[in-house]
Short mmCIF file of C-alpha atoms in Angstrom, two decimals:
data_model
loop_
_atom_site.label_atom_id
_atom_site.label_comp_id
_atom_site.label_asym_id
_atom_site.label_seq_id
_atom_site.Cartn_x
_atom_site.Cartn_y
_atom_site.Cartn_z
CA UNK L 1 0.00 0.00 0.00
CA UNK L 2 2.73 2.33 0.92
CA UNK L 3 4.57 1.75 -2.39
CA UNK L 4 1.34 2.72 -4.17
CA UNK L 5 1.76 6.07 -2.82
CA UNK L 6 5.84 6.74 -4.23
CA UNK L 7 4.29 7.53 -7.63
CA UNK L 8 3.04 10.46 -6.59
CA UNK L 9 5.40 12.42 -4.12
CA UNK L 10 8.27 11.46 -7.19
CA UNK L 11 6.46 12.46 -9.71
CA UNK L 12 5.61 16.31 -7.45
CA UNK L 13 9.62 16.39 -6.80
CA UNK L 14 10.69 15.83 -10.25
CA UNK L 15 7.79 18.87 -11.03
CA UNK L 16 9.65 20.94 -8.67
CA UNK L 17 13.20 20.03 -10.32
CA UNK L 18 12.34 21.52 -13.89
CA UNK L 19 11.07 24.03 -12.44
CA UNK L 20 13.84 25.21 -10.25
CA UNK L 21 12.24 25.31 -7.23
CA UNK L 22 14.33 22.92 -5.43
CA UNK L 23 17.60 24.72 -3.77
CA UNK L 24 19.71 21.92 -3.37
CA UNK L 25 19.37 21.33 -7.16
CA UNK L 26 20.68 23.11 -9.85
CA UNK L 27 18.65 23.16 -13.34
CA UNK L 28 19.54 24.21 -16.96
CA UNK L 29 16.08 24.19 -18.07
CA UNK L 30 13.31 27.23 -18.24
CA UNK L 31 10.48 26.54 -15.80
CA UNK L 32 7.09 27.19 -16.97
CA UNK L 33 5.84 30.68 -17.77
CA UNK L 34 3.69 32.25 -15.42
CA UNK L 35 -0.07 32.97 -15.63
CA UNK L 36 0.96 36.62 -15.98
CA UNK L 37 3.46 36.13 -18.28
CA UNK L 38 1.10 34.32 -20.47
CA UNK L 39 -1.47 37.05 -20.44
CA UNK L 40 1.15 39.38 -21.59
CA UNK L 41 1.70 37.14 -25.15
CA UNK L 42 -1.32 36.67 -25.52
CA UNK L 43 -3.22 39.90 -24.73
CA UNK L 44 -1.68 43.13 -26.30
CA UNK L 45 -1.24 45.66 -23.57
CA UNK L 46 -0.77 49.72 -24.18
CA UNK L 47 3.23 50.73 -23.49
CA UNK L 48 2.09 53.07 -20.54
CA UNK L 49 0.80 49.79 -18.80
CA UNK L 50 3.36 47.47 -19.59
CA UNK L 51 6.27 48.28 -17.61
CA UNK L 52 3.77 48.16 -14.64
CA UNK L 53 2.04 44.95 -15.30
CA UNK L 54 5.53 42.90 -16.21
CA UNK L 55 6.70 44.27 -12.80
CA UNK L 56 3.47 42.71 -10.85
CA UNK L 57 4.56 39.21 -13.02
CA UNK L 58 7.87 39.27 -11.99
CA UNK L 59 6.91 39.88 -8.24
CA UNK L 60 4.39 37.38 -8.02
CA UNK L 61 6.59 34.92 -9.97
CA UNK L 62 9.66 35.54 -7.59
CA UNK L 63 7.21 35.19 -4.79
CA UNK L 64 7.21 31.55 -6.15
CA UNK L 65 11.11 31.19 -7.00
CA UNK L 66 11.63 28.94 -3.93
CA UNK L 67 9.42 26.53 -2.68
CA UNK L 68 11.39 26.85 0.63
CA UNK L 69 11.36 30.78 0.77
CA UNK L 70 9.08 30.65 3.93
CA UNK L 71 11.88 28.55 5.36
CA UNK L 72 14.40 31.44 4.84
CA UNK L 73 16.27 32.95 7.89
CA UNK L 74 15.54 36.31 7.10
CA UNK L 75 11.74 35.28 8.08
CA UNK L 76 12.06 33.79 11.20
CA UNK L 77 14.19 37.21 12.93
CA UNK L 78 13.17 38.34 16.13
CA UNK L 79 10.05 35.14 16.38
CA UNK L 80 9.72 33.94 19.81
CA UNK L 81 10.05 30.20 20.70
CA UNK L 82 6.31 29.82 20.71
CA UNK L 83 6.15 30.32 17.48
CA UNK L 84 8.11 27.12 16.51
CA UNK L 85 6.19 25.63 19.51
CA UNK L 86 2.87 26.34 17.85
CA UNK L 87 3.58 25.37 14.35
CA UNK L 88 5.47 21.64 15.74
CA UNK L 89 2.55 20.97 17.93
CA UNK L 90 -0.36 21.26 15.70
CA UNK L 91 2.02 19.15 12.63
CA UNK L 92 2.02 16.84 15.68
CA UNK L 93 -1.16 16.54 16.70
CA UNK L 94 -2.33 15.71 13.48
CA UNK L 95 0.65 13.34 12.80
CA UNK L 96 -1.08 11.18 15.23
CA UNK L 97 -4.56 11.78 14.48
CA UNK L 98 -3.88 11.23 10.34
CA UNK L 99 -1.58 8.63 11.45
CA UNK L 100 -4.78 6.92 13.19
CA UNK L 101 -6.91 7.17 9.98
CA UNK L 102 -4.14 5.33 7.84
CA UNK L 103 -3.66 2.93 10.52
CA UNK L 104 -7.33 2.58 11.91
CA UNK L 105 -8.56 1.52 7.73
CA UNK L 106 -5.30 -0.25 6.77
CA UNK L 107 -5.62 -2.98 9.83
CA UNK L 108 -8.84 -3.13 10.98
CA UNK L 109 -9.77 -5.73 8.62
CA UNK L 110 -6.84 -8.41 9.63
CA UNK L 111 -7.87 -6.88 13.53
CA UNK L 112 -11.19 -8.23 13.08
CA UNK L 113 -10.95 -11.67 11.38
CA UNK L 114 -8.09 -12.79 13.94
CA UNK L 115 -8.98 -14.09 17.54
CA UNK L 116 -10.84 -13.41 19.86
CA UNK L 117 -13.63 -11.64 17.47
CA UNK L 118 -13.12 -13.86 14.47
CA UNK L 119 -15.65 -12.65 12.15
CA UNK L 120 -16.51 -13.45 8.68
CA UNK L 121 -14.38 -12.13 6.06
CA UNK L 122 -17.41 -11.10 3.94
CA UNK L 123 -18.65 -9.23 7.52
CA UNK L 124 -14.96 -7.96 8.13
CA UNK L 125 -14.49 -5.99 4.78
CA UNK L 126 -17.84 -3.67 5.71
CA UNK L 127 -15.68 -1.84 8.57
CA UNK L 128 -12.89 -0.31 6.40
CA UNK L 129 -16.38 1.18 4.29
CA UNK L 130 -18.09 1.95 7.76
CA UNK L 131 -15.16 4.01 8.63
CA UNK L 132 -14.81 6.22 5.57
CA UNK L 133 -18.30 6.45 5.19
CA UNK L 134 -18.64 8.36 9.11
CA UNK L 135 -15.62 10.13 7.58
CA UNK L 136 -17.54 11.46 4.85
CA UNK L 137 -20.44 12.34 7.31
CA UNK L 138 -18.61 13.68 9.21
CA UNK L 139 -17.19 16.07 7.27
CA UNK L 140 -20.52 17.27 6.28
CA UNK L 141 -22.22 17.47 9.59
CA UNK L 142 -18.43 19.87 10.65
CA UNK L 143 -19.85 22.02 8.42
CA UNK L 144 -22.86 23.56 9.90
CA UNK L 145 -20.89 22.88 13.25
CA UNK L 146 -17.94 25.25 12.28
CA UNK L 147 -20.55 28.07 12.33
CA UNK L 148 -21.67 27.76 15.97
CA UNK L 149 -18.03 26.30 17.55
CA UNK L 150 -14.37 27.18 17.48
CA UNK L 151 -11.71 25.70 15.62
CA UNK L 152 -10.22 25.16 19.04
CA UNK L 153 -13.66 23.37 20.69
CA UNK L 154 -13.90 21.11 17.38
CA UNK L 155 -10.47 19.62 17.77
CA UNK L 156 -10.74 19.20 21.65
CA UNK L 157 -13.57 17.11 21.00
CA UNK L 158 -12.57 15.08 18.48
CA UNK L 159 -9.30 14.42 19.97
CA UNK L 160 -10.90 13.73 23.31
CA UNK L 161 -13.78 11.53 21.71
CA UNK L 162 -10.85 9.38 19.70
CA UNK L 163 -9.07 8.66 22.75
CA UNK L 164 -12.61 7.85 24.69
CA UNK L 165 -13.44 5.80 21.71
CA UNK L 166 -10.44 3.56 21.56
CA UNK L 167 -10.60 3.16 25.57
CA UNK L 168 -14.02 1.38 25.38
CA UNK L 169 -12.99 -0.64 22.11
CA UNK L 170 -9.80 -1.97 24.72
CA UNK L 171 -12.90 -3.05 27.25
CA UNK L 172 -15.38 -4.59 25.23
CA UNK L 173 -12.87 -5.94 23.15
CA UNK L 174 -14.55 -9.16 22.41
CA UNK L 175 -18.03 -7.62 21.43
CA UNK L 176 -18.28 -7.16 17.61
CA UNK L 177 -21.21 -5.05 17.53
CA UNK L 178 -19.25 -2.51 19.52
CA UNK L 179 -16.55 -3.00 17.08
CA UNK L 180 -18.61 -1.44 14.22
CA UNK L 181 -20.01 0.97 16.68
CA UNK L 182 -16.72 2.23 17.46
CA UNK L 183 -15.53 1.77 13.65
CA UNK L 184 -18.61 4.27 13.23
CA UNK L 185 -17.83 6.43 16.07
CA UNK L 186 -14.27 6.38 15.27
CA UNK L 187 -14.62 8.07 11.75
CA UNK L 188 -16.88 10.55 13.11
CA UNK L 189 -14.65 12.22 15.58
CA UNK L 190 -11.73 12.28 12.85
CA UNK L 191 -13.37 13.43 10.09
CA UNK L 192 -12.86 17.17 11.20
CA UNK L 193 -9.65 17.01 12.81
CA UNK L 194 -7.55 18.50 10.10
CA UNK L 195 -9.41 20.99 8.90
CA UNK L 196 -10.06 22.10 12.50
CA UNK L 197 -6.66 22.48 13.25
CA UNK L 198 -5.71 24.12 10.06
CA UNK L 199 -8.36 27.16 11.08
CA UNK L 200 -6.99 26.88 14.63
CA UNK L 201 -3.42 27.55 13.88
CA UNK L 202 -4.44 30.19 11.13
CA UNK L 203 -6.12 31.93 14.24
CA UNK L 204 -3.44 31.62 16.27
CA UNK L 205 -0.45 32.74 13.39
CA UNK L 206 -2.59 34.90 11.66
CA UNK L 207 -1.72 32.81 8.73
CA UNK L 208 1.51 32.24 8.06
CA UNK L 209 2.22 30.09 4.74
CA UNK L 210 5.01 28.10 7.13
CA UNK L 211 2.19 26.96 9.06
CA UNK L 212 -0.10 25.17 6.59
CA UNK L 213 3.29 23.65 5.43
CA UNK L 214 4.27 22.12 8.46
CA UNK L 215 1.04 21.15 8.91
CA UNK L 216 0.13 19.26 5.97
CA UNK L 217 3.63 17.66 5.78
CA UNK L 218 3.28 15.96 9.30
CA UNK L 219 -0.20 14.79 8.62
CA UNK L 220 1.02 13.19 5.72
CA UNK L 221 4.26 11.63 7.50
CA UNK L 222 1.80 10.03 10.26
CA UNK L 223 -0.31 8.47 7.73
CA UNK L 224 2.51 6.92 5.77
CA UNK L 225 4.60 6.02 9.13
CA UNK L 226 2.15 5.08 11.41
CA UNK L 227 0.82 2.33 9.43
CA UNK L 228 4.41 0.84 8.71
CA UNK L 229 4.86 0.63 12.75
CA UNK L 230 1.66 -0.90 13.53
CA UNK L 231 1.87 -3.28 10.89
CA UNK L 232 5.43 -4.47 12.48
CA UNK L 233 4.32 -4.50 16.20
CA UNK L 234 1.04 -6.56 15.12
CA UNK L 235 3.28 -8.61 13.21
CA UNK L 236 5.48 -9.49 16.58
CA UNK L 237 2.66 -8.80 19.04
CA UNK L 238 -0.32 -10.05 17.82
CA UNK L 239 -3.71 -8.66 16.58
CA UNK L 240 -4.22 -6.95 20.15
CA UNK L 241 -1.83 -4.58 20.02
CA UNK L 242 -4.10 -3.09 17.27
CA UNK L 243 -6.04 -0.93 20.04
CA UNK L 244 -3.37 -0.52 22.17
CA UNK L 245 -1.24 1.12 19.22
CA UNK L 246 -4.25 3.26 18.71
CA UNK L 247 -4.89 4.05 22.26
CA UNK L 248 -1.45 5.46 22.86
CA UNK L 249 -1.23 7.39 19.33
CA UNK L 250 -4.66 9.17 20.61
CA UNK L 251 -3.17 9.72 24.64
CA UNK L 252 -0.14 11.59 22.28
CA UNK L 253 -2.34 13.33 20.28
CA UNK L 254 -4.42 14.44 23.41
CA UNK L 255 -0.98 15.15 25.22
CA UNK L 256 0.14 17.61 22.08
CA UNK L 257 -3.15 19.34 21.63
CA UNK L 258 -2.99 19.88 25.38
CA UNK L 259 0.70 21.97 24.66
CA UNK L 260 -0.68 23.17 21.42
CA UNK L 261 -3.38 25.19 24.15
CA UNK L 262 -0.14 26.15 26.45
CA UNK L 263 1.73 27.66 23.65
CA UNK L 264 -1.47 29.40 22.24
CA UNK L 265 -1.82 31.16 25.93
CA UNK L 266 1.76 32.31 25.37
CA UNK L 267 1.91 33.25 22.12
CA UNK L 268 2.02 37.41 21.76
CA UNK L 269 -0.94 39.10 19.77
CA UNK L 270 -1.26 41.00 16.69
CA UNK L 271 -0.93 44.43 17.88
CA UNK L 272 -3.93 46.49 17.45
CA UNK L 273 -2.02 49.27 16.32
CA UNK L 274 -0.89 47.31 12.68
CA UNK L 275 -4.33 46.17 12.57
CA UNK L 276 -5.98 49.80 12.36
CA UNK L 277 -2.94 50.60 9.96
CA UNK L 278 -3.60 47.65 7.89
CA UNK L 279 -4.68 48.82 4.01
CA UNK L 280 -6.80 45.62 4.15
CA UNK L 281 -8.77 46.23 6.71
CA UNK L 282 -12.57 47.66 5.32
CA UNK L 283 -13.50 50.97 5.50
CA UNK L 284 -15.80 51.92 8.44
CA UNK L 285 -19.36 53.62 9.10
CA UNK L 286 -19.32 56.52 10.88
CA UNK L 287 -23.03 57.72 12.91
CA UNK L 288 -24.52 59.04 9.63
CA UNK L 289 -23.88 55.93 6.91
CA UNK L 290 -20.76 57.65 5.12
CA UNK L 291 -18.02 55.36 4.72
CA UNK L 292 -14.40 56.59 6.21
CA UNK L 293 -10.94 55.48 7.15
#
């Protein structure tokens, strides 16, 4: 399953090569012209307007020159620790919970036809579909949710109901309804972990591009590492270690989210003086309906 997945990242990497935005690599050949640049061959353009509108194409495309710019020294000068703190915590806390997911529908299958449950193959192969299927639901019922609750409230619960969830799968253990209800319940509480915690940190950094990198880069390590542990340990251990893998990957996720809140405290504000200065904030209403700045 895991070697199904090299296509792709290799495939993205050698995309990146041609076009130069690696910066460990050095490339001969032209990367692709811009959207901008494009419009300018293709759309004639009056001389007083072209010296501007090549100069917004060549800033956007050297906005895009590295892939790794974020990652530059120059941007990190003068950022406090919680900063870092922030941005590894929430690529860790959904290194876990992601890492569940790929784990949670990669083994549940072999989980459930081994002893003590021993159920029917045929039976067996519904849970993986159970569990995407509450994923999918999920994700549909988060969004009416996200309009009444924080990004912050969402991903307490669902980390708190994943670790719940895998606790009472370790007691009734030998119960196969409760194995499908916690398949169900399972999917449910993970569907809206990542995007949670992607609006979460983009309240906390105001958006920073770093942070959606980190993010999404972690997630995508615990999926692909995750299942290559649990695989080994049920390999030595035996099909019980299934829950117990999955109970301690949810106690770390809880244990993260918990620092992620710590750091969050700590972290300084946006002053409000930048804010009123900002040329992207709206204009306001003054008493009689006129529009001002």
């Amino acid at each position: 399953l895991l070697l199904l997945q090299l296509p792709v990242p290799i495939a993205v990497f050698f995309l990146l090569y041609k076009e130069r935005m690696v910066p460990c690599f050095g490339s001969s050949s032209h990367p692709l012209l811009s959207a901008d640049e494009l419009a300018l061959e293709t759309r004639p353009t009056d001389k007083d307007e072209l010296p501007s509108t090549l100069q917004r194409a060549q800033a956007a495309a050297g906005g895009h020159d590295d892939l790794f710019s974020c990652c530059q020294s120059k941007n990190f000068r003068g950022a406090s620790y919680t900063y870092y703190a922030v941005h590894i915590t929430g690529a860790l806390v959904l290194f876990m919970t992601d890492g569940i997911v790929g784990e949670y529908s990669g083994f549940i299958y072999s989980y459930a036809v081994e002893e003590p449950l021993s159920v029917v193959h045929k039976v067996a192969g519904y849970l993986p579909s159970l569990f995407w299927g509450f994923i999918t639901l999920g994700r549909l019922i988060s969004i009416p949710v996200s309009y009444r609750m924080k990004p912050a409230t969402m991903v307490f619960i669902n980390v708190v109901g994943v670790l719940i969830t895998f606790l009472l799968l370790l007691i009734f253990s030998s119960s196969v309804v409760f194995l499908f209800v916690g398949t169900a319940s399972l999917g449910l509480f993970l569907s809206s972990t990542f995007p949670s915690m992607l609006a979460y940190t983009e309240d906390i950094l105001q958006y920073k591009g770093c942070a959606t990198t980190v993010l999404v880069t972690g997630a995508g390590i615990g999926e692909m590492v995750l299942q290559l542990l649990v695989g080994s340990i049920i390999h030595d251990q035996g099909s019980y270690s299934f829950l117990v893998c999955g109970m301690i990957f949810g106690g770390l996720a809880f244990t993260f989210y918990a620092l992620l809140l710590f750091f969050h405290r700590m972290y300084p504000k946006p002053s409000s003086d930048v804010d009123e200065a900002s040329p992207d904030k709206p204009a306001a209403m003054d008493d009689t309906g006129q529009y001002q700045r």
